[in-house]
PDB file of C-alpha atoms in Angstrom:
ATOM      1  CA  MET A 216     -23.253 -16.705 -19.614  1.00  0.00           C
ATOM      2  CA  ILE A 217     -20.549 -19.164 -20.579  1.00  0.00           C
ATOM      3  CA  ASN A 218     -21.646 -22.730 -21.207  1.00  0.00           C
ATOM      4  CA  LEU A 219     -18.667 -25.041 -21.294  1.00  0.00           C
ATOM      5  CA  SER A 220     -18.985 -28.755 -21.121  1.00  0.00           C
ATOM      6  CA  VAL A 221     -16.470 -30.930 -19.324  1.00  0.00           C
ATOM      7  CA  GLN A 222     -15.276 -32.225 -22.686  1.00  0.00           C
ATOM      8  CA  GLN A 223     -14.591 -28.688 -23.961  1.00  0.00           C
ATOM      9  CA  VAL A 224     -12.663 -27.780 -20.819  1.00  0.00           C
ATOM     10  CA  LEU A 225     -10.598 -30.957 -21.021  1.00  0.00           C
ATOM     11  CA  SER A 226      -9.885 -30.386 -24.706  1.00  0.00           C
ATOM     12  CA  LEU A 227      -8.631 -26.874 -23.935  1.00  0.00           C
ATOM     13  CA  TRP A 228      -6.425 -28.306 -21.228  1.00  0.00           C
ATOM     14  CA  ALA A 229      -5.171 -31.100 -23.497  1.00  0.00           C
ATOM     15  CA  HIS A 230      -4.238 -28.684 -26.280  1.00  0.00           C
ATOM     16  CA  GLY A 231      -2.235 -26.634 -23.836  1.00  0.00           C
ATOM     17  CA  THR A 232      -4.257 -23.434 -24.104  1.00  0.00           C
ATOM     18  CA  VAL A 233      -4.837 -23.186 -20.376  1.00  0.00           C
ATOM     19  CA  LEU A 234      -1.294 -24.219 -19.538  1.00  0.00           C
ATOM     20  CA  ARG A 235       0.142 -21.736 -22.034  1.00  0.00           C
ATOM     21  CA  ASN A 236      -1.979 -18.926 -20.553  1.00  0.00           C
ATOM     22  CA  LEU A 237      -0.835 -19.782 -17.043  1.00  0.00           C
ATOM     23  CA  THR A 238       2.801 -19.868 -18.155  1.00  0.00           C
ATOM     24  CA  ASP A 239       2.472 -16.555 -20.003  1.00  0.00           C
ATOM     25  CA  THR A 240       0.905 -14.977 -16.928  1.00  0.00           C
ATOM     26  CA  TYR A 241       3.776 -16.218 -14.753  1.00  0.00           C
ATOM     27  CA  ILE A 242       6.403 -14.944 -17.201  1.00  0.00           C
ATOM     28  CA  GLU A 243       4.632 -11.593 -17.474  1.00  0.00           C
ATOM     29  CA  ALA A 244       4.510 -11.299 -13.673  1.00  0.00           C
ATOM     30  CA  LYS A 245       8.247 -12.044 -13.459  1.00  0.00           C
ATOM     31  CA  SER A 246       8.986  -9.316 -16.014  1.00  0.00           C
ATOM     32  CA  ASN A 247       7.056  -6.768 -13.913  1.00  0.00           C
ATOM     33  CA  LEU A 248       9.375  -7.144 -10.924  1.00  0.00           C
ATOM     34  CA  LEU A 249      10.840  -3.993  -9.429  1.00  0.00           C
ATOM     35  CA  LYS A 250      14.566  -4.486  -9.915  1.00  0.00           C
ATOM     36  CA  SER A 251      16.285  -1.242  -8.922  1.00  0.00           C
ATOM     37  CA  ASP A 252      16.225   0.068  -5.381  1.00  0.00           C
ATOM     38  CA  SER A 253      14.940   3.461  -6.554  1.00  0.00           C
ATOM     39  CA  LYS A 254      11.888   1.812  -8.136  1.00  0.00           C
ATOM     40  CA  MET A 255      11.335  -0.270  -5.013  1.00  0.00           C
ATOM     41  CA  TRP A 256      11.584   2.821  -2.828  1.00  0.00           C
ATOM     42  CA  TYR A 257       9.279   4.779  -5.143  1.00  0.00           C
ATOM     43  CA  TRP A 258       6.485   2.193  -5.195  1.00  0.00           C
ATOM     44  CA  ILE A 259       6.638   1.436  -1.467  1.00  0.00           C
ATOM     45  CA  PHE A 260       6.582   5.158  -0.750  1.00  0.00           C
ATOM     46  CA  LEU A 261       3.647   5.755  -3.122  1.00  0.00           C
ATOM     47  CA  TRP A 262       1.558   3.076  -1.425  1.00  0.00           C
ATOM     48  CA  ALA A 263       2.441   4.478   1.993  1.00  0.00           C
ATOM     49  CA  LEU A 264       1.681   8.014   0.793  1.00  0.00           C
ATOM     50  CA  PHE A 265      -1.748   7.261  -0.620  1.00  0.00           C
ATOM     51  CA  SER A 266      -2.819   4.971   2.209  1.00  0.00           C
ATOM     52  CA  SER A 267      -1.733   7.645   4.691  1.00  0.00           C
ATOM     53  CA  LEU A 268      -3.573  10.275   2.670  1.00  0.00           C
ATOM     54  CA  PHE A 269      -6.709   8.132   2.821  1.00  0.00           C
ATOM     55  CA  VAL A 270      -6.449   7.646   6.599  1.00  0.00           C
ATOM     56  CA  HIS A 271      -5.687  11.300   7.316  1.00  0.00           C
ATOM     57  CA  GLY A 272      -8.432  12.419   4.929  1.00  0.00           C
ATOM     58  CA  ALA A 273     -10.974  10.293   6.778  1.00  0.00           C
ATOM     59  CA  ALA A 274      -9.724  11.623  10.121  1.00  0.00           C
ATOM     60  CA  GLY A 275      -9.894  15.187   8.799  1.00  0.00           C
ATOM     61  CA  VAL A 276     -13.479  14.784   7.618  1.00  0.00           C
ATOM     62  CA  LEU A 277     -14.411  13.312  10.994  1.00  0.00           C
ATOM     63  CA  MET A 278     -12.751  16.234  12.795  1.00  0.00           C
ATOM     64  CA  PHE A 279     -14.493  18.806  10.594  1.00  0.00           C
ATOM     65  CA  VAL A 280     -17.874  17.212  11.230  1.00  0.00           C
ATOM     66  CA  MET A 281     -17.353  16.922  14.982  1.00  0.00           C
ATOM     67  CA  LEU A 282     -15.871  20.412  15.405  1.00  0.00           C
ATOM     68  CA  GLN A 283     -17.929  22.364  12.875  1.00  0.00           C
ATOM     69  CA  ARG A 284     -19.607  24.526  15.533  1.00  0.00           C
ATOM     70  CA  HIS A 285     -16.407  25.207  17.422  1.00  0.00           C
ATOM     71  CA  ARG A 286     -14.915  28.568  16.532  1.00  0.00           C
ATOM     72  CA  GLN A 287     -11.308  27.376  16.379  1.00  0.00           C
ATOM     73  CA  GLY A 288     -12.094  23.722  15.741  1.00  0.00           C
ATOM     74  CA  ARG A 289     -11.724  23.961  11.978  1.00  0.00           C
ATOM     75  CA  VAL A 290      -8.284  25.529  12.246  1.00  0.00           C
ATOM     76  CA  ILE A 291      -7.165  23.025  14.861  1.00  0.00           C
ATOM     77  CA  SER A 292      -8.332  20.115  12.713  1.00  0.00           C
ATOM     78  CA  VAL A 293      -6.450  21.406   9.652  1.00  0.00           C
ATOM     79  CA  VAL A 294      -3.268  21.846  11.697  1.00  0.00           C
ATOM     80  CA  ALA A 295      -3.596  18.429  13.358  1.00  0.00           C
ATOM     81  CA  VAL A 296      -4.222  16.593  10.079  1.00  0.00           C
ATOM     82  CA  SER A 297      -1.391  18.458   8.318  1.00  0.00           C
ATOM     83  CA  ILE A 298       1.166  17.721  11.019  1.00  0.00           C
ATOM     84  CA  GLY A 299       0.063  14.096  11.277  1.00  0.00           C
ATOM     85  CA  PHE A 300       0.244  13.617   7.511  1.00  0.00           C
ATOM     86  CA  LEU A 301       3.667  15.266   7.180  1.00  0.00           C
ATOM     87  CA  ALA A 302       5.095  13.216  10.056  1.00  0.00           C
ATOM     88  CA  SER A 303       3.671  10.038   8.551  1.00  0.00           C
ATOM     89  CA  VAL A 304       5.069  10.812   5.089  1.00  0.00           C
ATOM     90  CA  THR A 305       8.492  11.648   6.516  1.00  0.00           C
ATOM     91  CA  GLY A 306       8.601   8.325   8.341  1.00  0.00           C
ATOM     92  CA  ALA A 307       7.408   6.544   5.203  1.00  0.00           C
ATOM     93  CA  MET A 308      10.279   8.043   3.187  1.00  0.00           C
ATOM     94  CA  ILE A 309      12.849   6.740   5.624  1.00  0.00           C
ATOM     95  CA  THR A 310      11.381   3.272   6.102  1.00  0.00           C
ATOM     96  CA  SER A 311      10.716   2.821   2.370  1.00  0.00           C
ATOM     97  CA  ALA A 312      14.354   3.592   1.632  1.00  0.00           C
ATOM     98  CA  ALA A 313      15.426   1.138   4.342  1.00  0.00           C
ATOM     99  CA  VAL A 314      13.249  -1.671   2.944  1.00  0.00           C
ATOM    100  CA  ALA A 315      14.462  -1.022  -0.616  1.00  0.00           C
ATOM    101  CA  GLY A 316      18.064  -1.019   0.601  1.00  0.00           C
ATOM    102  CA  ILE A 317      17.595  -4.338   2.382  1.00  0.00           C
ATOM    103  CA  TYR A 318      16.109  -5.881  -0.760  1.00  0.00           C
ATOM    104  CA  ARG A 319      19.012  -4.525  -2.857  1.00  0.00           C
ATOM    105  CA  VAL A 320      21.660  -5.834  -0.454  1.00  0.00           C
ATOM    106  CA  ALA A 321      19.923  -9.224  -0.355  1.00  0.00           C
ATOM    107  CA  GLY A 322      19.931  -9.289  -4.165  1.00  0.00           C
ATOM    108  CA  LYS A 323      16.173  -9.805  -4.357  1.00  0.00           C
ATOM    109  CA  ASN A 324      13.689  -8.280  -6.734  1.00  0.00           C
ATOM    110  CA  MET A 325      10.360  -7.000  -5.484  1.00  0.00           C
ATOM    111  CA  ALA A 326       6.952  -7.776  -6.937  1.00  0.00           C
ATOM    112  CA  PRO A 327       4.495  -4.856  -7.098  1.00  0.00           C
ATOM    113  CA  LEU A 328       2.231  -6.661  -4.636  1.00  0.00           C
ATOM    114  CA  GLU A 329       5.089  -6.744  -2.122  1.00  0.00           C
ATOM    115  CA  ALA A 330       5.443  -2.972  -2.483  1.00  0.00           C
ATOM    116  CA  LEU A 331       1.729  -2.650  -1.713  1.00  0.00           C
ATOM    117  CA  VAL A 332       2.099  -4.800   1.408  1.00  0.00           C
ATOM    118  CA  TRP A 333       5.114  -2.820   2.636  1.00  0.00           C
ATOM    119  CA  GLY A 334       3.535   0.578   1.903  1.00  0.00           C
ATOM    120  CA  VAL A 335       0.102  -0.092   3.377  1.00  0.00           C
ATOM    121  CA  GLY A 336       1.739  -2.037   6.196  1.00  0.00           C
ATOM    122  CA  GLN A 337       3.640   1.094   7.205  1.00  0.00           C
ATOM    123  CA  THR A 338       0.383   3.014   7.487  1.00  0.00           C
ATOM    124  CA  VAL A 339      -1.297   0.228   9.470  1.00  0.00           C
ATOM    125  CA  LEU A 340       1.681   0.015  11.818  1.00  0.00           C
ATOM    126  CA  THR A 341       1.594   3.799  12.272  1.00  0.00           C
ATOM    127  CA  LEU A 342      -2.106   3.585  13.148  1.00  0.00           C
ATOM    128  CA  ILE A 343      -1.509   0.833  15.699  1.00  0.00           C
ATOM    129  CA  ILE A 344       1.346   2.727  17.347  1.00  0.00           C
ATOM    130  CA  SER A 345      -0.644   5.985  17.358  1.00  0.00           C
ATOM    131  CA  PHE A 346      -3.692   4.427  18.988  1.00  0.00           C
ATOM    132  CA  SER A 347      -1.593   2.613  21.580  1.00  0.00           C
ATOM    133  CA  ARG A 348       0.106   5.890  22.523  1.00  0.00           C
ATOM    134  CA  ILE A 349      -3.233   7.718  22.772  1.00  0.00           C
ATOM    135  CA  LEU A 350      -4.746   5.027  24.986  1.00  0.00           C
ATOM    136  CA  ALA A 351      -1.694   5.072  27.245  1.00  0.00           C
ATOM    137  CA  THR A 352      -2.195   8.784  27.961  1.00  0.00           C
ATOM    138  CA  LEU A 353      -5.853   8.457  28.964  1.00  0.00           C
TER     139      LEU A 353
END
């Protein structure tokens, strides 16, 4: 447990320790920016890949559990998950390259957190579109 008095906290602030740490953190974050479009594409694609892998893995486990007694259910679930994952990854490649190209043309750098938002956002958008298409066919 850390016991700091108000006087100790204010003395740290007055000596600039806290301010220096905040400034160093900001400078370090600026140095970690993704500057080339290939790095931007790579990190956006990796986040999209692994978030899609997580979603399709969960769907695959659910299909295996629900269709375990069906004779062809296991094969159908493997095929469905594989095709869904490959289609999702193919779309992620294209959209990740498009986002990285837009950032490059705009002359902006990308923070790693932005790559996470773009990559996971692609998977979330794919889920929303997929569910809306399924519900429309029912």
